[in-house]
Coordinates of C-alpha atoms in Angstrom, one line a residue:
Chain A
M1451 CA 198.1 200.6 63.7
N1452 CA 196.3 203.2 61.1
S1453 CA 192.6 202.1 61.3
H1454 CA 191.4 204.8 59.1
P1455 CA 191.3 203.4 55.7
M1456 CA 193.7 205.5 53.3
L1457 CA 193.7 205.5 49.8
P1458 CA 195.8 202.9 48.1
Q1459 CA 199.5 204.2 47.2
W1460 CA 200.8 203.8 43.6
P1461 CA 203.8 201.2 43.8
E1462 CA 206.9 202.7 42.7
G1463 CA 208.2 203.0 39.3
E1464 CA 204.8 201.9 38.1
P1465 CA 203.1 204.7 35.9
P1466 CA 199.2 205.0 36.4
S1467 CA 197.3 203.5 33.8
R1468 CA 195.3 205.7 31.6
P1469 CA 192.0 206.3 32.8
G1470 CA 189.3 204.5 30.7
R1471 CA 185.8 205.0 29.9
K1472 CA 183.9 206.7 32.6
L1473 CA 182.0 204.7 34.9
G1474 CA 178.8 204.2 34.1
P1475 CA 175.7 205.1 36.6
V1476 CA 174.4 202.4 39.2
A1477 CA 171.5 200.3 37.8
A1478 CA 168.0 201.5 38.7
S1479 CA 167.3 197.8 39.4
V1480 CA 169.7 197.5 42.5
G1481 CA 168.1 197.3 46.0
A1482 CA 168.6 199.6 48.9
A1483 CA 171.1 197.5 50.9
H1484 CA 173.0 196.7 48.0
R1485 CA 173.3 200.4 47.2
A1486 CA 174.5 201.0 50.9
W1487 CA 177.8 199.1 50.1
L1488 CA 178.2 199.8 46.4
E1489 CA 178.2 203.6 46.5
P1490 CA 181.1 203.9 49.1
V1491 CA 183.0 201.3 46.8
R1492 CA 182.4 203.5 43.9
I1493 CA 183.1 206.7 45.7
R1494 CA 186.4 205.1 46.9
F1495 CA 187.1 203.7 43.3
L1496 CA 186.5 207.1 41.7
A1497 CA 188.6 208.9 44.4
S1498 CA 191.3 206.7 44.2
G1499 CA 191.9 207.4 40.5
L1500 CA 192.6 203.9 39.7
T1501 CA 191.3 202.0 36.7
V1502 CA 189.1 199.1 36.0
T1503 CA 192.2 197.7 34.1
Y1504 CA 194.1 197.9 37.3
L1505 CA 191.4 196.2 39.2
S1506 CA 191.1 193.6 37.1
E1507 CA 194.9 193.1 36.9
R1508 CA 195.1 193.0 40.8
T1509 CA 191.9 191.0 41.6
G1510 CA 192.4 188.4 38.7
Y1511 CA 188.8 189.1 37.7
A1512 CA 187.7 190.1 34.0
K1513 CA 187.4 193.6 33.3
S1514 CA 183.6 193.1 32.5
K1515 CA 183.0 191.3 35.9
I1516 CA 184.8 194.3 37.9
S1517 CA 182.7 196.8 35.6
E1518 CA 179.4 194.9 36.3
L1519 CA 180.2 195.1 40.0
L1520 CA 180.9 198.5 40.2
R1521 CA 177.3 199.1 38.3
G1522 CA 175.2 196.7 39.9
I1523 CA 174.6 194.9 36.6
G1524 CA 173.9 191.3 36.4
R1525 CA 173.6 188.8 39.1
Y1526 CA 174.4 189.5 42.8
P1527 CA 178.2 189.2 43.1
R1528 CA 179.8 186.7 45.1
W1529 CA 181.6 187.7 48.1
E1530 CA 184.9 186.5 46.8
I1531 CA 184.8 189.3 43.7
A1532 CA 183.2 192.2 46.0
Y1533 CA 185.8 191.4 48.7
S1534 CA 188.8 191.2 46.4
V1535 CA 187.6 194.6 44.7
M1536 CA 187.4 196.2 48.4
H1537 CA 190.8 194.8 49.4
V1538 CA 192.5 196.5 46.5
L1539 CA 190.5 199.8 47.6
D1540 CA 191.9 199.1 51.4
M1541 CA 188.3 199.3 52.5
P1542 CA 187.4 198.0 56.0
T1543 CA 186.6 194.3 55.5
W1544 CA 184.1 193.5 58.5
P1545 CA 181.5 196.2 57.8
M1546 CA 181.9 195.3 54.1
R1547 CA 180.9 191.8 54.7
R1548 CA 178.0 192.5 56.9
L1549 CA 176.4 195.0 54.3
W1550 CA 177.2 192.7 51.5
R1551 CA 175.3 190.0 53.7
A1552 CA 172.4 192.0 54.5
A1553 CA 172.2 192.9 50.6
A1554 CA 172.5 189.3 49.7
V1555 CA 169.3 188.3 51.8
E1556 CA 167.7 191.5 50.1
A1557 CA 168.5 189.9 46.8
R1558 CA 166.7 186.5 47.9
K1559 CA 170.3 184.4 47.7
K1560 CA 169.8 181.5 49.5
P1561 CA 171.6 181.0 52.8
A1562 CA 173.5 178.2 51.8
W1563 CA 174.7 180.1 49.0
I1564 CA 175.4 183.2 51.0
D1565 CA 177.3 180.8 53.9
R1566 CA 179.4 178.9 51.0
C1567 CA 180.7 182.7 49.6
I1568 CA 181.6 183.7 53.1
E1569 CA 183.4 180.5 54.1
K1570 CA 185.5 180.9 51.0
V1571 CA 187.4 183.9 52.4
A1572 CA 189.0 183.8 55.7
L1573 CA 188.7 187.5 56.9
S1574 CA 191.9 187.7 59.0
I1575 CA 192.8 190.9 58.3
G1576 CA 191.4 194.3 59.0
P1577 CA 190.0 195.4 62.5
A1578 CA 186.5 194.3 63.9
L1579 CA 186.0 197.4 65.6
P1580 CA 185.4 200.7 64.2
P1581 CA 187.6 203.5 65.1
V1582 CA 187.5 205.1 68.5
D1583 CA 186.5 208.3 67.4
H1584 CA 183.5 206.6 64.9
R1585 CA 182.5 204.6 68.1
G1586 CA 182.0 207.6 70.0
F1587 CA 180.1 209.5 67.6
M1588 CA 177.8 206.6 66.9
E1589 CA 177.1 205.9 70.4
G1590 CA 175.4 209.2 70.9
K1591 CA 173.4 208.9 67.8
K1592 CA 172.1 205.2 68.4
R1593 CA 168.7 206.5 70.3
P1594 CA 167.7 209.4 67.9
Y1595 CA 168.6 207.6 64.9
M1596 CA 166.4 204.6 66.0
A1597 CA 163.6 206.9 67.1
Y1598 CA 163.6 208.9 63.8
T1599 CA 163.8 205.7 61.8
R1600 CA 160.9 204.0 63.7
A1601 CA 158.6 207.1 63.1
F1602 CA 158.8 205.8 59.4
L1603 CA 159.2 202.0 59.7
P1604 CA 157.6 201.1 63.1
D1605 CA 159.1 197.5 63.2
A1606 CA 161.9 197.4 65.7
G1607 CA 163.7 194.6 63.5
Q1608 CA 163.5 196.2 60.4
A1609 CA 165.0 199.8 61.9
H1610 CA 167.5 197.9 63.8
R1611 CA 169.0 196.8 60.5
L1612 CA 168.7 199.8 59.0
V1613 CA 170.6 201.8 61.8
D1614 CA 172.8 198.8 61.8
E1615 CA 173.5 199.4 57.9
T1616 CA 173.8 203.0 58.3
F1617 CA 176.6 202.9 61.0
D1618 CA 178.5 200.2 58.8
V1619 CA 178.3 202.7 55.7
L1620 CA 179.6 205.5 58.0
W1621 CA 182.6 203.2 59.4
L1622 CA 183.3 202.8 55.5
R1623 CA 183.2 206.3 54.8
W1624 CA 184.8 207.5 57.7
H1625 CA 187.6 209.2 56.3
E1626 CA 185.1 211.3 54.1
A1627 CA 182.9 212.2 57.0
L1628 CA 185.8 213.3 58.8
T1629 CA 187.2 215.5 56.1
S1630 CA 183.6 216.8 55.6
P1631 CA 182.5 220.1 56.7
N1632 CA 179.8 219.0 58.9
I1633 CA 180.2 215.4 60.1
E1634 CA 176.5 215.3 61.7
R1635 CA 175.0 216.5 58.5
F1636 CA 176.9 213.8 56.6
A1637 CA 175.9 211.2 58.9
W1638 CA 172.6 212.3 58.9
R1639 CA 172.2 212.1 55.3
V1640 CA 173.3 208.6 55.2
L1641 CA 170.8 207.6 57.5
R1642 CA 168.0 209.7 55.7
Q1643 CA 168.8 208.4 52.3
A1644 CA 168.6 204.5 54.0
V1645 CA 165.1 205.3 55.8
M1646 CA 163.6 207.1 52.5
A1647 CA 164.9 204.2 50.5
R1648 CA 162.7 201.7 52.4
T1649 CA 159.7 203.9 53.7
P1650 CA 156.7 203.5 51.5
H1651 CA 156.0 206.6 49.5
T1652 CA 152.7 208.4 48.6
D1653 CA 151.5 209.0 45.1
D1654 CA 152.9 212.7 45.0
G1655 CA 156.3 211.1 45.7
R1656 CA 156.6 212.0 49.5
P1657 CA 157.1 209.6 52.3
D1658 CA 154.1 207.9 53.9
L1659 CA 153.8 208.7 57.5
R1660 CA 150.3 207.7 58.0
A1661 CA 150.7 204.3 59.6
A1662 CA 152.5 205.9 62.6
G1663 CA 148.8 207.4 63.0
F1664 CA 148.1 204.0 64.8
N1665 CA 150.8 204.1 67.1
T1666 CA 150.2 207.5 69.1
V1667 CA 150.2 208.0 72.9
A1668 CA 146.8 209.7 72.4
L1669 CA 145.4 206.7 70.3
N1670 CA 146.5 204.3 73.3
R1671 CA 144.5 206.6 75.7
T1672 CA 141.6 207.1 73.7
P1673 CA 138.3 204.8 74.3
G1674 CA 137.0 202.5 71.5
P1675 CA 134.3 204.6 69.9
Q1676 CA 136.4 207.4 69.4
Q1677 CA 139.7 205.7 68.2
L1678 CA 138.5 206.3 64.4
A1679 CA 138.1 209.9 65.0
Q1680 CA 141.6 210.1 66.5
I1681 CA 143.3 207.8 63.9
E1682 CA 141.8 210.2 61.2
E1683 CA 142.9 213.0 62.8
S1684 CA 146.4 211.9 63.3
M1685 CA 146.3 210.7 59.5
T1686 CA 145.3 214.1 58.3
L1687 CA 147.9 215.6 60.1
L1688 CA 150.8 213.2 58.9
Q1689 CA 149.7 213.5 55.5
A1690 CA 150.1 217.1 55.8
M1691 CA 153.4 216.7 57.4
S1692 CA 154.8 214.4 54.9
R1693 CA 154.3 217.3 52.2
L1694 CA 156.8 219.4 54.0
P1695 CA 160.4 220.1 52.7
D1696 CA 162.8 217.7 54.0
Q1697 CA 164.4 219.6 56.9
Q1698 CA 161.1 220.8 58.3
L1699 CA 159.7 217.2 58.0
D1700 CA 162.7 215.8 59.9
V1701 CA 162.3 218.6 62.8
M1702 CA 158.4 217.7 62.9
V1703 CA 159.2 214.1 63.2
L1704 CA 161.7 214.5 66.0
K1705 CA 160.3 217.0 68.0
H1706 CA 156.4 216.4 67.9
M1707 CA 156.5 212.8 67.0
R1708 CA 159.5 211.7 69.5
G1709 CA 159.5 214.6 71.8
M1710 CA 163.4 215.7 71.4
H1711 CA 164.5 219.0 72.4
D1712 CA 165.4 221.6 70.1
A1713 CA 168.9 221.6 71.1
A1714 CA 169.1 217.5 70.6
I1715 CA 167.4 218.0 67.2
A1716 CA 170.0 220.5 66.3
D1717 CA 172.9 218.3 67.2
V1718 CA 171.4 215.3 65.4
L1719 CA 170.8 217.1 62.3
G1720 CA 174.0 219.0 62.5
V1721 CA 172.2 222.4 62.0
P1722 CA 172.2 225.5 64.2
L1723 CA 169.7 225.8 66.8
A1724 CA 168.0 228.7 65.5
S1725 CA 167.2 226.8 62.2
V1726 CA 165.4 224.2 64.2
H1727 CA 163.4 227.0 65.8
L1728 CA 162.6 228.6 62.3
A1729 CA 162.0 225.2 60.7
D1730 CA 159.2 224.5 63.6
R1731 CA 157.6 227.6 63.0
Y1732 CA 157.4 227.6 59.2
A1733 CA 156.1 223.9 59.5
K1734 CA 153.5 224.8 61.8
Q1735 CA 152.5 227.5 59.4
Q1736 CA 152.4 225.3 56.5
L1737 CA 150.3 222.5 58.4
T1738 CA 147.8 225.2 59.4
N1739 CA 147.4 226.4 56.0
A1740 CA 147.0 223.1 54.7
I1741 CA 144.5 221.5 57.5
Y1742 CA 142.8 224.9 58.4
P1743 CA 142.4 226.4 55.1
Q1744 CA 141.1 230.2 55.2
P1745 CA 137.9 230.9 52.9
D1746 CA 138.9 233.0 49.9
P1747 CA 138.3 236.7 51.1
G1748 CA 137.2 237.4 47.4
G1749 CA 140.2 239.3 46.2
P1750 CA 142.3 238.5 43.0
S1751 CA 142.7 234.6 42.7
Q1752 CA 146.1 233.5 43.6
Chain B
M1185 CA 147.6 226.4 72.7
T1186 CA 146.8 227.0 68.7
P1187 CA 144.6 224.5 67.0
I1188 CA 147.7 223.0 65.2
D1189 CA 149.5 222.7 68.4
E1190 CA 147.0 220.5 69.6
L1191 CA 147.2 218.3 66.8
L1192 CA 150.7 218.1 67.1
A1193 CA 150.5 217.3 70.9
R1194 CA 148.4 214.1 69.8
V1195 CA 150.9 212.8 67.5
R1196 CA 153.4 211.9 69.9
L1197 CA 154.6 208.1 69.2
L1198 CA 154.6 205.3 71.8
D1199 CA 158.0 204.4 72.3
D1200 CA 157.5 200.9 71.7
P1201 CA 154.6 200.0 69.4
V1202 CA 153.0 196.7 68.7
V1203 CA 153.2 196.7 64.8
P1204 CA 150.2 195.4 63.0
A1205 CA 151.1 192.1 61.1
D1206 CA 150.6 193.5 57.6
V1207 CA 152.9 196.7 58.2
V1208 CA 156.0 194.4 59.1
P1209 CA 158.3 193.6 56.1
D1210 CA 159.4 190.1 55.7
A1211 CA 162.2 189.2 58.1
P1212 CA 165.5 188.6 56.5
G1213 CA 166.3 185.3 58.4
E1214 CA 168.6 184.9 61.4
D1215 CA 171.7 187.6 61.4
T1216 CA 173.8 187.4 64.5
D1217 CA 176.7 189.3 62.3
T1218 CA 175.6 192.9 63.5
H1219 CA 177.4 196.3 63.7
P1220 CA 179.3 196.2 67.5
L1221 CA 177.5 199.0 68.8
L1222 CA 173.9 197.7 68.3
D1223 CA 172.2 195.1 70.5
A1224 CA 172.3 192.0 68.5
A1225 CA 169.3 190.0 70.3
S1226 CA 166.6 192.6 70.5
P1227 CA 164.6 192.1 67.4
G1228 CA 161.6 194.2 69.1
P1229 CA 158.2 192.8 70.3
A1230 CA 156.3 190.5 68.0
P1231 CA 154.0 191.8 65.5
G1232 CA 150.2 192.1 65.9
P1233 CA 147.4 194.4 66.1
G1234 CA 148.2 198.0 67.2
R1235 CA 148.5 198.5 71.1
G1236 CA 145.4 199.8 72.1
W1237 CA 143.6 199.9 68.7
D1238 CA 140.3 198.4 68.7
S1239 CA 139.2 197.0 65.4
E1240 CA 135.6 196.2 66.4
T1241 CA 135.1 200.2 66.3
A1242 CA 135.9 200.1 62.8
G1243 CA 133.3 197.3 62.0
D1244 CA 130.6 199.2 64.1
D1245 CA 131.2 202.2 62.2
L1246 CA 131.1 200.4 58.9
T1247 CA 127.9 198.7 59.8
N1248 CA 126.3 202.3 60.4
L1249 CA 127.6 203.8 57.5
C1250 CA 126.2 201.0 55.4
E1251 CA 123.0 201.3 57.1
A1252 CA 122.9 205.0 56.0
V1253 CA 124.1 204.6 52.6
V1254 CA 121.1 201.9 51.8
A1255 CA 118.5 203.8 53.7
H1256 CA 119.3 206.9 52.0
T1257 CA 120.4 206.2 48.6
A1258 CA 119.2 203.1 47.7
A1259 CA 116.1 204.1 45.8
T1260 CA 118.1 206.5 43.3
S1261 CA 121.5 204.7 43.2
L1262 CA 120.1 201.2 42.2
R1263 CA 118.1 202.6 39.2
N1264 CA 121.1 203.0 36.9
F1265 CA 122.4 200.1 35.3
D1266 CA 125.3 200.3 32.7
T1267 CA 124.4 197.3 31.5
E1268 CA 121.8 194.6 32.5
H1269 CA 124.1 193.2 35.1
L1270 CA 126.3 196.1 35.9
P1271 CA 125.3 199.1 38.2
A1272 CA 126.5 202.5 37.7
P1273 CA 129.1 203.3 40.3
P1274 CA 126.8 204.7 42.9
G1275 CA 124.6 201.8 42.8
A1276 CA 127.5 199.4 43.1
R1277 CA 128.7 201.1 46.2
T1278 CA 125.1 200.7 47.5
L1279 CA 125.2 196.7 46.5
G1280 CA 128.3 196.6 48.6
C1281 CA 126.8 198.1 51.5
I1282 CA 123.7 195.7 51.4
L1283 CA 126.3 192.7 50.9
Q1284 CA 128.3 194.0 53.8
L1285 CA 124.9 194.0 56.1
A1286 CA 124.1 190.7 55.0
Q1287 CA 127.9 189.4 56.1
D1288 CA 128.9 188.6 52.3
E1289 CA 132.3 190.5 52.9
E1290 CA 133.9 189.3 49.5
G1291 CA 130.9 190.2 47.6
A1292 CA 130.9 193.6 49.5
R1293 CA 134.6 194.2 48.6
F1294 CA 134.6 193.2 45.1
W1295 CA 131.4 196.0 44.5
W1296 CA 133.4 198.6 46.4
Q1297 CA 136.6 198.2 44.5
Y1298 CA 134.4 198.5 41.3
A1299 CA 133.0 201.6 42.5
A1300 CA 136.3 202.9 44.1
G1301 CA 137.8 202.2 40.7
A1302 CA 135.5 204.2 39.1
G1303 CA 136.2 207.1 41.5
D1304 CA 133.4 206.7 44.1
D1305 CA 134.6 208.3 47.3
A1306 CA 132.3 206.7 49.5
A1307 CA 133.3 203.2 48.3
S1308 CA 136.9 204.1 48.8
Y1309 CA 135.8 204.9 52.3
C1310 CA 133.9 201.8 53.1
L1311 CA 137.0 199.8 52.2
Y1312 CA 139.2 201.9 54.4
L1313 CA 136.8 200.9 57.2
H1314 CA 136.2 197.4 56.0
H1315 CA 140.2 196.8 55.9
L1316 CA 140.3 198.6 59.5
A1317 CA 137.7 196.2 60.8
H1318 CA 140.0 193.0 59.9
G1319 CA 143.1 194.6 61.3
E1320 CA 144.6 195.2 57.7
I1321 CA 146.0 198.2 58.9
A1322 CA 148.4 198.6 55.5
L1323 CA 145.6 198.2 53.0
A1324 CA 143.1 200.6 55.1
I1325 CA 145.6 203.4 54.8
W1326 CA 145.9 202.8 51.0
W1327 CA 142.2 203.0 50.6
Q1328 CA 142.1 206.2 53.0
G1329 CA 144.6 207.8 50.5
Q1330 CA 142.4 207.2 47.7
T1331 CA 139.5 208.8 49.4
R1332 CA 139.9 212.5 48.4
T1333 CA 140.0 214.5 51.5
G1334 CA 140.2 217.5 49.8
T1335 CA 136.7 217.2 48.1
Q1336 CA 134.2 219.8 49.7
P1337 CA 130.4 218.6 48.8
D1338 CA 128.1 221.6 47.5
P1339 CA 125.8 223.1 49.9
E1340 CA 122.7 222.4 47.9
D1341 CA 123.6 218.5 47.5
A1342 CA 124.0 217.9 51.1
T1343 CA 121.2 217.2 53.2
L1344 CA 121.2 215.5 56.7
P1345 CA 118.6 212.8 57.7
G1346 CA 115.5 213.8 58.7
A1347 CA 115.3 216.8 56.5
P1348 CA 112.6 217.2 54.0
E1349 CA 114.6 216.0 51.6
P1350 CA 115.6 212.7 52.6
M1351 CA 118.4 211.8 50.0
I1352 CA 121.9 212.5 50.1
N1353 CA 123.9 212.7 47.0
L1354 CA 127.0 210.8 48.6
D1355 CA 128.9 211.4 45.1
A1356 CA 129.8 214.7 46.5
S1357 CA 130.5 213.7 50.2
T1358 CA 133.6 213.6 51.7
P1359 CA 135.1 211.4 54.6
T1360 CA 133.8 214.4 57.0
M1361 CA 130.3 214.1 55.7
L1362 CA 130.7 210.3 56.1
R1363 CA 131.9 210.4 59.7
V1364 CA 128.9 212.8 60.6
L1365 CA 126.4 210.3 58.9
R1366 CA 127.5 207.3 60.5
H1367 CA 127.4 209.1 64.0
L1368 CA 124.0 210.3 63.4
V1369 CA 122.6 206.9 62.0
G1370 CA 124.6 204.8 64.8
S1371 CA 121.6 204.2 66.8
A1372 CA 120.3 200.9 68.1
E1373 CA 116.7 202.5 67.6
R1374 CA 117.2 202.7 64.0
R1375 CA 114.4 200.6 62.2
R1376 CA 114.6 199.9 58.6
T1377 CA 112.0 201.0 55.9
E1378 CA 110.0 198.5 53.7
L1379 CA 112.0 199.4 50.5
V1380 CA 115.5 198.8 52.7
S1381 CA 113.9 195.7 53.8
A1382 CA 112.8 194.4 50.4
V1383 CA 116.4 195.3 48.6
M1384 CA 118.2 193.7 51.8
D1385 CA 115.8 190.3 51.4
Y1386 CA 116.4 190.6 47.5
V1387 CA 120.0 191.4 46.7
P1388 CA 121.9 188.8 48.7
S1389 CA 120.3 185.7 47.0
A1390 CA 120.2 187.2 43.6
V1391 CA 123.8 188.3 43.8
A1392 CA 124.8 184.6 45.3
V1393 CA 123.0 183.0 42.4
G1394 CA 125.3 184.8 40.2
Y1395 CA 128.6 182.7 41.4
L1396 CA 126.6 179.6 40.2
D1397 CA 125.5 181.1 36.7
N1398 CA 129.0 181.8 35.7
P1399 CA 131.1 179.0 37.3
D1400 CA 134.2 180.4 35.7
F1401 CA 134.2 183.5 38.0
E1402 CA 134.3 184.0 41.6
I1403 CA 132.6 187.2 41.2
P1404 CA 129.3 188.0 42.6
L1405 CA 127.6 188.9 39.3
P1406 CA 123.7 189.6 39.8
R1407 CA 121.5 187.4 37.3
A1408 CA 120.3 188.8 34.2
D1409 CA 117.0 190.3 35.5
F1410 CA 118.4 191.9 38.4
A1411 CA 117.8 195.3 37.2
D1412 CA 114.4 194.5 36.3
H1413 CA 113.9 193.2 39.7
I1414 CA 115.3 196.1 41.3
G1415 CA 113.0 198.4 39.3
I1416 CA 109.8 196.1 40.5
I1417 CA 111.0 196.8 44.3
L1418 CA 111.6 200.4 43.7
A1419 CA 108.2 200.7 41.9
V1420 CA 106.3 199.1 44.7
T1421 CA 107.5 201.0 47.4
A1422 CA 107.0 204.3 45.6
V1423 CA 103.4 203.3 44.6
Y1424 CA 102.7 202.1 48.3
G1425 CA 104.8 204.4 50.0
D1426 CA 107.8 203.5 51.8
K1427 CA 106.8 203.2 55.6
T1428 CA 109.2 202.5 58.4
G1429 CA 108.0 200.0 61.1
T1430 CA 107.3 196.7 59.3
S1431 CA 109.9 194.3 58.6
R1432 CA 108.5 192.9 55.4
C1433 CA 106.3 193.8 52.6
H1434 CA 103.1 191.7 52.9
P1435 CA 101.4 190.9 49.6
A1436 CA 98.0 190.2 51.3
R1437 CA 98.1 194.1 52.1
W1438 CA 98.2 194.8 48.3
P1439 CA 95.0 195.5 46.0
R1440 CA 94.2 192.4 43.6
L1441 CA 96.0 192.8 40.4
P1442 CA 94.8 191.3 37.2
G1443 CA 96.1 187.7 36.6
R1444 CA 99.4 187.1 34.6
P1445 CA 101.1 184.4 33.2
E1446 CA 102.8 182.2 35.9
Y1447 CA 106.4 183.4 37.1
P1448 CA 108.6 180.2 36.6
R1449 CA 109.7 178.9 39.8
T1450 CA 113.4 179.4 40.6
R1451 CA 114.6 175.7 40.9
R1452 CA 116.4 175.0 44.4
L1453 CA 120.0 175.8 43.8
P1454 CA 122.8 174.1 45.7
R1455 CA 125.0 176.0 48.1
P1456 CA 127.2 178.5 46.2
K1457 CA 131.0 179.1 47.7
S1458 CA 130.3 182.1 49.7
S1459 CA 128.1 182.1 52.5
R1460 CA 124.7 182.5 52.3
P1461 CA 122.3 184.6 54.5
R1462 CA 120.7 182.4 57.0
N1463 CA 117.3 182.7 55.8
S1464 CA 118.0 182.4 51.8
R1465 CA 115.3 179.6 51.5
H1466 CA 112.7 182.0 53.0
I1467 CA 114.0 184.9 51.0
L1468 CA 113.9 183.0 47.8
A1469 CA 110.2 181.9 48.4
D1470 CA 109.3 185.2 49.7
F1471 CA 110.6 186.7 46.7
D1472 CA 108.4 184.4 44.3
T1473 CA 105.3 185.3 46.4
L1474 CA 106.4 189.0 46.0
S1475 CA 106.9 188.8 42.3
S1476 CA 103.6 186.3 41.8
G1477 CA 101.7 189.5 43.0
L1478 CA 102.9 192.1 40.9
L1479 CA 102.3 193.5 37.6
L1480 CA 105.3 193.0 35.4
H1481 CA 106.1 195.8 33.3
D1482 CA 108.1 194.9 30.3

């Protein structure tokens, strides 16, 4: 049984439809959880070479409805239509249903509506478990992914849901992941995108890490009267850290906030060990310059 | 270990922190449908104050800071009024501190927000401490971000308490300066000056009255003659010297002044919505006594 979602084959004798208008972008108002399933669907659709007309004919839904679904425009789509499109595109249905449901909650759909949608479509096809290699890969990533996520989103429930979503998206895109040059990097980018979509950001557009200053081991050991000073020290450092380039920031989070070893960090990020060392060194330099600025020696201004 | 290594060593996170309630996102509801690899039944510990984090410390620090602000800036910051009701931002910040000390937290918050909106860093910092003291971490963090941490005071503007010039221009201050200040003043032996006492006696009731004068508005507007009365208090303490040690200006110690038209007695007002200082009747009576002994300058 083929557990990898393969691209649909053209039925024999039927000429491919001419491609219609280019698929428009995802609407800006689409939430993070909605985007999590919509983007894999769009990627699959674009890779398939199929047209909206074809999807419309196969699913029985109007072309306009298909088009709206693929762009995330209008009301949140019912599970029926989403399932129909994914079925034609031969996408694994169990993770899709989980993602669809999570996004329905995010879109503030009532639980009764969600349940009714789901009941209408009996899922009897498709494996309930991801491919074995996906499972193996994810097993090793569970802890570091949770650790990273909780640095930005300290609530365990929210972090669980986010990593859950990441695993499901990777299942959906598993073929793409396997054929990518570096599967760890591919997976890391999916997680990072999901985390950044939900982390509060500062005015200068960087992820806001300051809440983590309240959850340090050091603070836990600090007596009451000195706690404010400790919090403020941490927030100053975290504010400077958030301005680091993405990879340096990730290394600092995993290494110093989470205590991971360099080799483990390299494996999680999908980068060479040497670049973890380099990132750490450059990041410390940047942080030192930001937090302990040197007085102007009096030379030409920079 | 370099300094940055030391900072980084102290930013290591707890494995399983207790998350402040205001940082927890809305839970999406019961969801038993999870990826087979994740434990479905472990949503984590319930939200609460951060583990080991003591919000009372912030409350104490805020009290110390407010005392310092009032003691060192009331004379200058309360002089300037943009209109007859509205102080300039430094005065608004001082007003906020006075109200905080008088336990009118809503009033304090209002005036600090007003001042912070006009760019007063010290007010943003007061709001940061205020929200920390209430366990409102997300709000505290937001206000901390509004405080410009990069601003350095000019050396000539910054003077420490006890130096020949006791006034500190907190407009040029930074959170570091404020931290130093609050630790220096954080003494149980602190005694208020007469000016501070007089201002502390007058302001809470003058602002509380404002709720009633404007029933449509739940904001602590000072009454119309607020600026004048503050001017009087400042003038008196300037003339007779601002001495530490006594808790209250005593009219019997002032020289006899020429008689003047009788000051209309304030009618007894019903209790406003916000909490009043305990001795408000006493304060009102004292103020009438105080003002009837003064020469009014129109």
